[in-house]
Amino acid sequence: MTGFVGEMRAVAMKLHTKEQAPKEGGIEAPKPAVWAPTLKGYLQFLAESEVVYDAFESALQEASHPEYAKFQNTGLERTAALREDIKWMQQTYNLPAPVVEGDGPGKRYALHLQQLARDDPQYFICHYYNFFFAHTAGGRMIGTKVAQMLLDGKDLQFYQYNGDVSELLDGVRASLNELAEHWTREQKDHCLRETQDAFRYSGMLMKCMTE
Ligand code: HEM
């Protein structure tokens, strides 16, 4: 993959375990014990994720840095789809509305993103790339697995896009590369250094599935 997106991808792939991404993962980790998501936990994960997508999408709309406008209405937005899925899960499985706590992983990440969007565009863009692209790769794999285990194979709106997702991703890759052309080498390195934190925050969200 060319341009700065290629650099961001290479750093992200090294932070995967070999179990997660056998071809490119760089981390040797013991095989996890049986992974057992629950309906309640998965619903919580969707609700926490909605808060995070909303924070990303609102910050991009607000565009406190004008270059964020490139990432408005890309077709990768997920907030509306998540709202539908959350309603569907509650109704179908007769579950209470999930409560998103102020000190939970979704709200904490959202708050952090609001601050980064204002104060540190390179860090914010690093989170944007990792969060939105992870969802279409490993996120989709997890979604398929959970659907088979718990939802009778139901394909949630969260995993469905209007149009060909690989074309949507290519459009965003081109915008990311264009944006980074205006960055110095120091700014690019600064952006890449935030990848680990993007993994850390996403990891906290994913933990909800098994709780
Ligand atoms: C259980 C967790 C995960 C699994 C199983 C997983 C798996 C994968 C796999 C197999 C790929 C390669 C896709 C391909 O190009 O063929 C990938 C790509 C990627 N993953 Fe993950 N991943 C996980 C978690 C994460 C997390 C937490 C992040 C960061 C927040 C992340 C960020 C990315 C990015 C940025 C790519 C590149 C996507 C692209 O080039 O389009 N992944 N993941």
PDB file of C-alpha atoms and ligand atoms in Angstrom:
ATOM      1  CA  MET A   1       0.000   0.000   0.000  1.00  0.00           C
ATOM      2  CA  THR A   2       1.467   3.338  -1.023  1.00  0.00           C
ATOM      3  CA  GLY A   3       1.784   6.707   0.697  1.00  0.00           C
ATOM      4  CA  PHE A   4       1.405   7.482   4.366  1.00  0.00           C
ATOM      5  CA  VAL A   5      -1.515   5.043   4.718  1.00  0.00           C
ATOM      6  CA  GLY A   6       0.993   2.306   3.920  1.00  0.00           C
ATOM      7  CA  GLU A   7       3.089   3.449   6.871  1.00  0.00           C
ATOM      8  CA  MET A   8       0.084   3.608   9.199  1.00  0.00           C
ATOM      9  CA  ARG A   9      -1.018   0.142   8.110  1.00  0.00           C
ATOM     10  CA  ALA A  10       2.457  -1.363   8.639  1.00  0.00           C
ATOM     11  CA  VAL A  11       2.618  -0.033  12.210  1.00  0.00           C
ATOM     12  CA  ALA A  12      -0.919  -1.264  12.948  1.00  0.00           C
ATOM     13  CA  MET A  13      -0.296  -4.747  11.535  1.00  0.00           C
ATOM     14  CA  LYS A  14       2.803  -5.206  13.740  1.00  0.00           C
ATOM     15  CA  LEU A  15       0.611  -4.544  16.789  1.00  0.00           C
ATOM     16  CA  HIS A  16      -1.661  -7.499  15.970  1.00  0.00           C
ATOM     17  CA  THR A  17      -0.950 -10.818  17.579  1.00  0.00           C
ATOM     18  CA  LYS A  18      -0.052 -13.722  15.291  1.00  0.00           C
ATOM     19  CA  GLU A  19      -3.366 -15.253  16.321  1.00  0.00           C
ATOM     20  CA  GLN A  20      -5.306 -12.166  15.111  1.00  0.00           C
ATOM     21  CA  ALA A  21      -3.448 -11.694  11.832  1.00  0.00           C
ATOM     22  CA  PRO A  22      -1.338 -14.790  11.053  1.00  0.00           C
ATOM     23  CA  LYS A  23       0.373 -13.286   7.991  1.00  0.00           C
ATOM     24  CA  GLU A  24       1.323  -9.871   9.340  1.00  0.00           C
ATOM     25  CA  GLY A  25       0.830  -9.878  13.111  1.00  0.00           C
ATOM     26  CA  GLY A  26       4.042  -9.089  14.994  1.00  0.00           C
ATOM     27  CA  ILE A  27       3.169 -10.094  18.558  1.00  0.00           C
ATOM     28  CA  GLU A  28       3.604 -13.574  19.964  1.00  0.00           C
ATOM     29  CA  ALA A  29       0.875 -14.032  22.555  1.00  0.00           C
ATOM     30  CA  PRO A  30      -0.371 -17.184  24.200  1.00  0.00           C
ATOM     31  CA  LYS A  31      -3.526 -18.554  22.591  1.00  0.00           C
ATOM     32  CA  PRO A  32      -6.381 -16.973  24.530  1.00  0.00           C
ATOM     33  CA  ALA A  33      -8.666 -19.178  26.612  1.00  0.00           C
ATOM     34  CA  VAL A  34     -12.106 -19.912  25.153  1.00  0.00           C
ATOM     35  CA  TRP A  35     -13.648 -16.674  23.917  1.00  0.00           C
ATOM     36  CA  ALA A  36     -17.231 -16.459  25.117  1.00  0.00           C
ATOM     37  CA  PRO A  37     -19.171 -13.339  24.091  1.00  0.00           C
ATOM     38  CA  THR A  38     -22.666 -12.934  25.587  1.00  0.00           C
ATOM     39  CA  LEU A  39     -25.765 -11.219  24.173  1.00  0.00           C
ATOM     40  CA  LYS A  40     -25.707  -8.651  26.964  1.00  0.00           C
ATOM     41  CA  GLY A  41     -21.978  -8.046  26.505  1.00  0.00           C
ATOM     42  CA  TYR A  42     -22.249  -7.683  22.735  1.00  0.00           C
ATOM     43  CA  LEU A  43     -25.140  -5.220  23.108  1.00  0.00           C
ATOM     44  CA  GLN A  44     -22.998  -3.245  25.551  1.00  0.00           C
ATOM     45  CA  PHE A  45     -20.119  -3.287  23.039  1.00  0.00           C
ATOM     46  CA  LEU A  46     -22.446  -1.875  20.348  1.00  0.00           C
ATOM     47  CA  ALA A  47     -23.681   0.860  22.707  1.00  0.00           C
ATOM     48  CA  GLU A  48     -20.145   1.819  23.800  1.00  0.00           C
ATOM     49  CA  SER A  49     -19.049   1.815  20.138  1.00  0.00           C
ATOM     50  CA  GLU A  50     -21.940   4.084  19.167  1.00  0.00           C
ATOM     51  CA  VAL A  51     -20.709   6.740  21.607  1.00  0.00           C
ATOM     52  CA  VAL A  52     -17.226   6.525  20.088  1.00  0.00           C
ATOM     53  CA  TYR A  53     -18.424   6.718  16.469  1.00  0.00           C
ATOM     54  CA  ASP A  54     -20.608   9.649  17.424  1.00  0.00           C
ATOM     55  CA  ALA A  55     -17.573  11.438  18.892  1.00  0.00           C
ATOM     56  CA  PHE A  56     -15.554  10.821  15.704  1.00  0.00           C
ATOM     57  CA  GLU A  57     -18.367  11.804  13.366  1.00  0.00           C
ATOM     58  CA  SER A  58     -19.303  14.939  15.334  1.00  0.00           C
ATOM     59  CA  ALA A  59     -15.679  16.095  15.511  1.00  0.00           C
ATOM     60  CA  LEU A  60     -15.302  15.580  11.761  1.00  0.00           C
ATOM     61  CA  GLN A  61     -18.511  17.532  11.084  1.00  0.00           C
ATOM     62  CA  GLU A  62     -17.415  20.316  13.387  1.00  0.00           C
ATOM     63  CA  ALA A  63     -14.022  20.399  11.618  1.00  0.00           C
ATOM     64  CA  SER A  64     -12.171  22.494  14.184  1.00  0.00           C
ATOM     65  CA  HIS A  65      -9.278  21.871  11.778  1.00  0.00           C
ATOM     66  CA  PRO A  66     -10.575  22.528   8.237  1.00  0.00           C
ATOM     67  CA  GLU A  67      -8.751  19.491   6.795  1.00  0.00           C
ATOM     68  CA  TYR A  68     -11.207  17.204   8.665  1.00  0.00           C
ATOM     69  CA  ALA A  69     -13.834  18.147   6.081  1.00  0.00           C
ATOM     70  CA  LYS A  70     -12.270  15.542   3.741  1.00  0.00           C
ATOM     71  CA  PHE A  71     -13.596  12.872   6.098  1.00  0.00           C
ATOM     72  CA  GLN A  72     -17.220  14.006   6.209  1.00  0.00           C
ATOM     73  CA  ASN A  73     -19.802  11.778   4.507  1.00  0.00           C
ATOM     74  CA  THR A  74     -17.321   9.143   3.382  1.00  0.00           C
ATOM     75  CA  GLY A  75     -19.877   6.328   3.629  1.00  0.00           C
ATOM     76  CA  LEU A  76     -17.932   4.764   6.534  1.00  0.00           C
ATOM     77  CA  GLU A  77     -20.119   6.479   9.182  1.00  0.00           C
ATOM     78  CA  ARG A  78     -21.569   3.930  11.614  1.00  0.00           C
ATOM     79  CA  THR A  79     -23.576   5.823  14.250  1.00  0.00           C
ATOM     80  CA  ALA A  80     -26.968   5.505  12.539  1.00  0.00           C
ATOM     81  CA  ALA A  81     -26.443   1.796  11.768  1.00  0.00           C
ATOM     82  CA  LEU A  82     -25.464   1.105  15.371  1.00  0.00           C
ATOM     83  CA  ARG A  83     -28.601   2.827  16.682  1.00  0.00           C
ATOM     84  CA  GLU A  84     -30.702   0.478  14.523  1.00  0.00           C
ATOM     85  CA  ASP A  85     -28.798  -2.611  15.667  1.00  0.00           C
ATOM     86  CA  ILE A  86     -29.067  -1.660  19.339  1.00  0.00           C
ATOM     87  CA  LYS A  87     -32.853  -1.270  18.980  1.00  0.00           C
ATOM     88  CA  TRP A  88     -33.085  -4.553  17.053  1.00  0.00           C
ATOM     89  CA  MET A  89     -31.134  -6.507  19.667  1.00  0.00           C
ATOM     90  CA  GLN A  90     -33.185  -5.119  22.550  1.00  0.00           C
ATOM     91  CA  GLN A  91     -36.451  -5.994  20.816  1.00  0.00           C
ATOM     92  CA  THR A  92     -35.421  -9.391  19.471  1.00  0.00           C
ATOM     93  CA  TYR A  93     -33.866 -10.685  22.680  1.00  0.00           C
ATOM     94  CA  ASN A  94     -35.974  -8.729  25.128  1.00  0.00           C
ATOM     95  CA  LEU A  95     -32.943  -7.032  26.668  1.00  0.00           C
ATOM     96  CA  PRO A  96     -32.959  -3.859  28.774  1.00  0.00           C
ATOM     97  CA  ALA A  97     -31.498  -0.702  27.208  1.00  0.00           C
ATOM     98  CA  PRO A  98     -27.723  -0.743  27.702  1.00  0.00           C
ATOM     99  CA  VAL A  99     -26.400   1.906  30.081  1.00  0.00           C
ATOM    100  CA  VAL A 100     -23.290   3.715  28.884  1.00  0.00           C
ATOM    101  CA  GLU A 101     -21.554   4.848  32.064  1.00  0.00           C
ATOM    102  CA  GLY A 102     -19.588   8.096  32.201  1.00  0.00           C
ATOM    103  CA  ASP A 103     -16.469   6.252  33.331  1.00  0.00           C
ATOM    104  CA  GLY A 104     -16.954   3.330  30.912  1.00  0.00           C
ATOM    105  CA  PRO A 105     -14.706   2.673  27.891  1.00  0.00           C
ATOM    106  CA  GLY A 106     -16.963   4.381  25.313  1.00  0.00           C
ATOM    107  CA  LYS A 107     -17.400   7.695  27.122  1.00  0.00           C
ATOM    108  CA  ARG A 108     -13.766   7.800  28.188  1.00  0.00           C
ATOM    109  CA  TYR A 109     -12.605   7.248  24.618  1.00  0.00           C
ATOM    110  CA  ALA A 110     -15.126   9.796  23.293  1.00  0.00           C
ATOM    111  CA  LEU A 111     -13.872  12.446  25.698  1.00  0.00           C
ATOM    112  CA  HIS A 112     -10.265  11.744  24.759  1.00  0.00           C
ATOM    113  CA  LEU A 113     -11.126  12.008  21.048  1.00  0.00           C
ATOM    114  CA  GLN A 114     -12.890  15.351  21.492  1.00  0.00           C
ATOM    115  CA  GLN A 115      -9.752  16.701  23.084  1.00  0.00           C
ATOM    116  CA  LEU A 116      -7.415  15.248  20.446  1.00  0.00           C
ATOM    117  CA  ALA A 117      -9.607  16.540  17.607  1.00  0.00           C
ATOM    118  CA  ARG A 118      -9.032  20.074  18.892  1.00  0.00           C
ATOM    119  CA  ASP A 119      -5.472  19.876  20.157  1.00  0.00           C
ATOM    120  CA  ASP A 120      -3.632  17.226  18.157  1.00  0.00           C
ATOM    121  CA  PRO A 121      -4.843  16.540  14.600  1.00  0.00           C
ATOM    122  CA  GLN A 122      -2.092  13.950  13.941  1.00  0.00           C
ATOM    123  CA  TYR A 123      -3.114  11.877  16.952  1.00  0.00           C
ATOM    124  CA  PHE A 124      -6.800  12.294  16.095  1.00  0.00           C
ATOM    125  CA  ILE A 125      -6.255  11.092  12.525  1.00  0.00           C
ATOM    126  CA  CYS A 126      -4.281   8.096  13.804  1.00  0.00           C
ATOM    127  CA  HIS A 127      -7.281   7.071  15.923  1.00  0.00           C
ATOM    128  CA  TYR A 128      -9.648   7.732  13.031  1.00  0.00           C
ATOM    129  CA  TYR A 129      -7.702   5.509  10.645  1.00  0.00           C
ATOM    130  CA  ASN A 130      -7.254   2.662  13.113  1.00  0.00           C
ATOM    131  CA  PHE A 131     -10.795   2.697  14.456  1.00  0.00           C
ATOM    132  CA  PHE A 132     -12.619   2.913  11.131  1.00  0.00           C
ATOM    133  CA  PHE A 133     -10.345   0.530   9.228  1.00  0.00           C
ATOM    134  CA  ALA A 134     -10.116  -2.020  12.051  1.00  0.00           C
ATOM    135  CA  HIS A 135     -13.876  -2.305  11.935  1.00  0.00           C
ATOM    136  CA  THR A 136     -13.852  -3.355   8.277  1.00  0.00           C
ATOM    137  CA  ALA A 137     -11.084  -5.961   8.846  1.00  0.00           C
ATOM    138  CA  GLY A 138     -10.864  -7.681  12.245  1.00  0.00           C
ATOM    139  CA  GLY A 139     -14.147  -6.088  13.367  1.00  0.00           C
ATOM    140  CA  ARG A 140     -16.010  -7.770  10.543  1.00  0.00           C
ATOM    141  CA  MET A 141     -14.390 -11.131  11.405  1.00  0.00           C
ATOM    142  CA  ILE A 142     -15.514 -10.749  15.015  1.00  0.00           C
ATOM    143  CA  GLY A 143     -18.996  -9.681  13.904  1.00  0.00           C
ATOM    144  CA  THR A 144     -19.396 -12.782  11.741  1.00  0.00           C
ATOM    145  CA  LYS A 145     -18.245 -15.010  14.582  1.00  0.00           C
ATOM    146  CA  VAL A 146     -20.608 -13.434  17.122  1.00  0.00           C
ATOM    147  CA  ALA A 147     -23.493 -13.600  14.645  1.00  0.00           C
ATOM    148  CA  GLN A 148     -22.910 -17.340  14.244  1.00  0.00           C
ATOM    149  CA  MET A 149     -22.511 -17.930  17.970  1.00  0.00           C
ATOM    150  CA  LEU A 150     -25.366 -15.750  19.265  1.00  0.00           C
ATOM    151  CA  LEU A 151     -27.539 -14.116  16.591  1.00  0.00           C
ATOM    152  CA  ASP A 152     -28.544 -17.015  14.345  1.00  0.00           C
ATOM    153  CA  GLY A 153     -26.263 -15.637  11.626  1.00  0.00           C
ATOM    154  CA  LYS A 154     -27.962 -12.196  11.486  1.00  0.00           C
ATOM    155  CA  ASP A 155     -25.836  -9.671   9.561  1.00  0.00           C
ATOM    156  CA  LEU A 156     -26.125  -6.443  11.558  1.00  0.00           C
ATOM    157  CA  GLN A 157     -26.364  -3.005   9.900  1.00  0.00           C
ATOM    158  CA  PHE A 158     -23.034  -2.220  11.580  1.00  0.00           C
ATOM    159  CA  TYR A 159     -21.315  -4.460   9.011  1.00  0.00           C
ATOM    160  CA  GLN A 160     -23.289  -3.292   5.968  1.00  0.00           C
ATOM    161  CA  TYR A 161     -22.322  -0.316   3.854  1.00  0.00           C
ATOM    162  CA  ASN A 162     -24.098   1.637   1.191  1.00  0.00           C
ATOM    163  CA  GLY A 163     -21.962   0.618  -1.760  1.00  0.00           C
ATOM    164  CA  ASP A 164     -18.773  -1.370  -2.151  1.00  0.00           C
ATOM    165  CA  VAL A 165     -16.799  -1.058   1.086  1.00  0.00           C
ATOM    166  CA  SER A 166     -13.421  -1.547  -0.591  1.00  0.00           C
ATOM    167  CA  GLU A 167     -14.159   1.432  -2.863  1.00  0.00           C
ATOM    168  CA  LEU A 168     -15.209   3.522   0.146  1.00  0.00           C
ATOM    169  CA  LEU A 169     -11.987   2.566   1.926  1.00  0.00           C
ATOM    170  CA  ASP A 170      -9.904   3.453  -1.144  1.00  0.00           C
ATOM    171  CA  GLY A 171     -11.497   6.902  -1.194  1.00  0.00           C
ATOM    172  CA  VAL A 172     -10.592   7.478   2.451  1.00  0.00           C
ATOM    173  CA  ARG A 173      -7.062   6.110   1.899  1.00  0.00           C
ATOM    174  CA  ALA A 174      -6.580   8.674  -0.884  1.00  0.00           C
ATOM    175  CA  SER A 175      -7.811  11.489   1.411  1.00  0.00           C
ATOM    176  CA  LEU A 176      -5.488  10.349   4.216  1.00  0.00           C
ATOM    177  CA  ASN A 177      -2.525  10.316   1.842  1.00  0.00           C
ATOM    178  CA  GLU A 178      -3.434  13.767   0.528  1.00  0.00           C
ATOM    179  CA  LEU A 179      -3.705  15.128   4.067  1.00  0.00           C
ATOM    180  CA  ALA A 180      -0.345  13.683   5.124  1.00  0.00           C
ATOM    181  CA  GLU A 181       1.379  15.271   2.136  1.00  0.00           C
ATOM    182  CA  HIS A 182       1.054  18.524   4.059  1.00  0.00           C
ATOM    183  CA  TRP A 183       2.691  17.057   7.173  1.00  0.00           C
ATOM    184  CA  THR A 184       6.373  17.223   8.048  1.00  0.00           C
ATOM    185  CA  ARG A 185       8.275  14.006   8.790  1.00  0.00           C
ATOM    186  CA  GLU A 186       8.032  14.859  12.507  1.00  0.00           C
ATOM    187  CA  GLN A 187       4.253  15.209  12.281  1.00  0.00           C
ATOM    188  CA  LYS A 188       3.992  11.879  10.465  1.00  0.00           C
ATOM    189  CA  ASP A 189       6.107  10.126  13.095  1.00  0.00           C
ATOM    190  CA  HIS A 190       4.023  11.761  15.809  1.00  0.00           C
ATOM    191  CA  CYS A 191       0.879  10.328  14.179  1.00  0.00           C
ATOM    192  CA  LEU A 192       2.379   6.823  13.895  1.00  0.00           C
ATOM    193  CA  ARG A 193       3.394   6.837  17.568  1.00  0.00           C
ATOM    194  CA  GLU A 194      -0.270   7.055  18.616  1.00  0.00           C
ATOM    195  CA  THR A 195      -1.148   3.681  17.032  1.00  0.00           C
ATOM    196  CA  GLN A 196      -0.509   1.791  20.252  1.00  0.00           C
ATOM    197  CA  ASP A 197      -3.020   3.967  22.105  1.00  0.00           C
ATOM    198  CA  ALA A 198      -5.618   3.395  19.368  1.00  0.00           C
ATOM    199  CA  PHE A 199      -5.219  -0.350  19.989  1.00  0.00           C
ATOM    200  CA  ARG A 200      -5.453   0.146  23.747  1.00  0.00           C
ATOM    201  CA  TYR A 201      -8.742   2.070  23.595  1.00  0.00           C
ATOM    202  CA  SER A 202     -10.295  -0.365  21.109  1.00  0.00           C
ATOM    203  CA  GLY A 203      -9.161  -3.274  23.252  1.00  0.00           C
ATOM    204  CA  MET A 204     -11.093  -1.822  26.205  1.00  0.00           C
ATOM    205  CA  LEU A 205     -14.250  -1.593  24.084  1.00  0.00           C
ATOM    206  CA  MET A 206     -13.894  -5.170  22.808  1.00  0.00           C
ATOM    207  CA  LYS A 207     -13.591  -6.491  26.361  1.00  0.00           C
ATOM    208  CA  CYS A 208     -17.261  -5.551  26.930  1.00  0.00           C
ATOM    209  CA  MET A 209     -18.337  -8.440  24.683  1.00  0.00           C
ATOM    210  CA  THR A 210     -17.367 -11.067  27.221  1.00  0.00           C
ATOM    211  CA  GLU A 211     -18.509  -9.251  30.350  1.00  0.00           C
TER     212      GLU A 211
HETATM  213  C1  HEM B   1      -9.466  -9.540  17.687  1.00  0.00           C
HETATM  214  C2  HEM B   1      -9.043  -8.405  17.187  1.00  0.00           C
HETATM  215  C3  HEM B   1      -8.523  -8.224  15.782  1.00  0.00           C
HETATM  216  C4  HEM B   1      -8.391  -9.099  14.752  1.00  0.00           C
HETATM  217  C5  HEM B   1      -8.795 -10.573  14.708  1.00  0.00           C
HETATM  218  C6  HEM B   1      -7.815  -8.361  13.634  1.00  0.00           C
HETATM  219  C7  HEM B   1      -7.503  -8.889  12.398  1.00  0.00           C
HETATM  220  C8  HEM B   1      -7.031  -8.198  11.324  1.00  0.00           C
HETATM  221  C9  HEM B   1      -6.633  -8.758  10.048  1.00  0.00           C
HETATM  222  C10 HEM B   1      -6.675 -10.243   9.676  1.00  0.00           C
HETATM  223  C11 HEM B   1      -6.244  -7.740   9.245  1.00  0.00           C
HETATM  224  C12 HEM B   1      -5.698  -7.856   7.816  1.00  0.00           C
HETATM  225  C13 HEM B   1      -6.755  -7.588   6.821  1.00  0.00           C
HETATM  226  C14 HEM B   1      -6.175  -7.658   5.423  1.00  0.00           C
HETATM  227  O1  HEM B   1      -5.576  -6.689   4.952  1.00  0.00           O
HETATM  228  O2  HEM B   1      -6.297  -8.707   4.813  1.00  0.00           O
HETATM  229  C15 HEM B   1      -6.398  -6.518  10.011  1.00  0.00           C
HETATM  230  C16 HEM B   1      -6.142  -5.267   9.512  1.00  0.00           C
HETATM  231  C17 HEM B   1      -6.155  -4.130  10.262  1.00  0.00           C
HETATM  232  N1  HEM B   1      -6.441  -4.014  11.606  1.00  0.00           N
HETATM  233 FE1  HEM B   1      -7.001  -5.525  12.839  1.00  0.00          FE
HETATM  234  N2  HEM B   1      -7.624  -7.060  14.020  1.00  0.00           N
HETATM  235  C18 HEM B   1      -8.037  -6.939  15.320  1.00  0.00           C
HETATM  236  C19 HEM B   1      -7.997  -5.790  16.095  1.00  0.00           C
HETATM  237  C20 HEM B   1      -7.570  -4.565  15.660  1.00  0.00           C
HETATM  238  C21 HEM B   1      -7.513  -3.364  16.477  1.00  0.00           C
HETATM  239  C22 HEM B   1      -7.864  -3.300  17.969  1.00  0.00           C
HETATM  240  C23 HEM B   1      -7.073  -2.356  15.668  1.00  0.00           C
HETATM  241  C24 HEM B   1      -6.844  -0.906  16.003  1.00  0.00           C
HETATM  242  C25 HEM B   1      -7.710  -0.181  16.671  1.00  0.00           C
HETATM  243  C26 HEM B   1      -6.861  -2.912  14.340  1.00  0.00           C
HETATM  244  C27 HEM B   1      -6.448  -2.192  13.233  1.00  0.00           C
HETATM  245  C28 HEM B   1      -6.306  -2.713  11.965  1.00  0.00           C
HETATM  246  C29 HEM B   1      -5.938  -1.931  10.788  1.00  0.00           C
HETATM  247  C30 HEM B   1      -5.724  -0.429  10.730  1.00  0.00           C
HETATM  248  C31 HEM B   1      -5.852  -2.822   9.717  1.00  0.00           C
HETATM  249  C32 HEM B   1      -5.520  -2.493   8.259  1.00  0.00           C
HETATM  250  C33 HEM B   1      -6.811  -2.438   7.472  1.00  0.00           C
HETATM  251  C34 HEM B   1      -6.632  -2.170   6.000  1.00  0.00           C
HETATM  252  O3  HEM B   1      -5.526  -2.174   5.475  1.00  0.00           O
HETATM  253  O4  HEM B   1      -7.668  -1.954   5.350  1.00  0.00           O
HETATM  254  N3  HEM B   1      -7.174  -4.243  14.378  1.00  0.00           N
HETATM  255  N4  HEM B   1      -6.869  -6.825  11.277  1.00  0.00           N
END
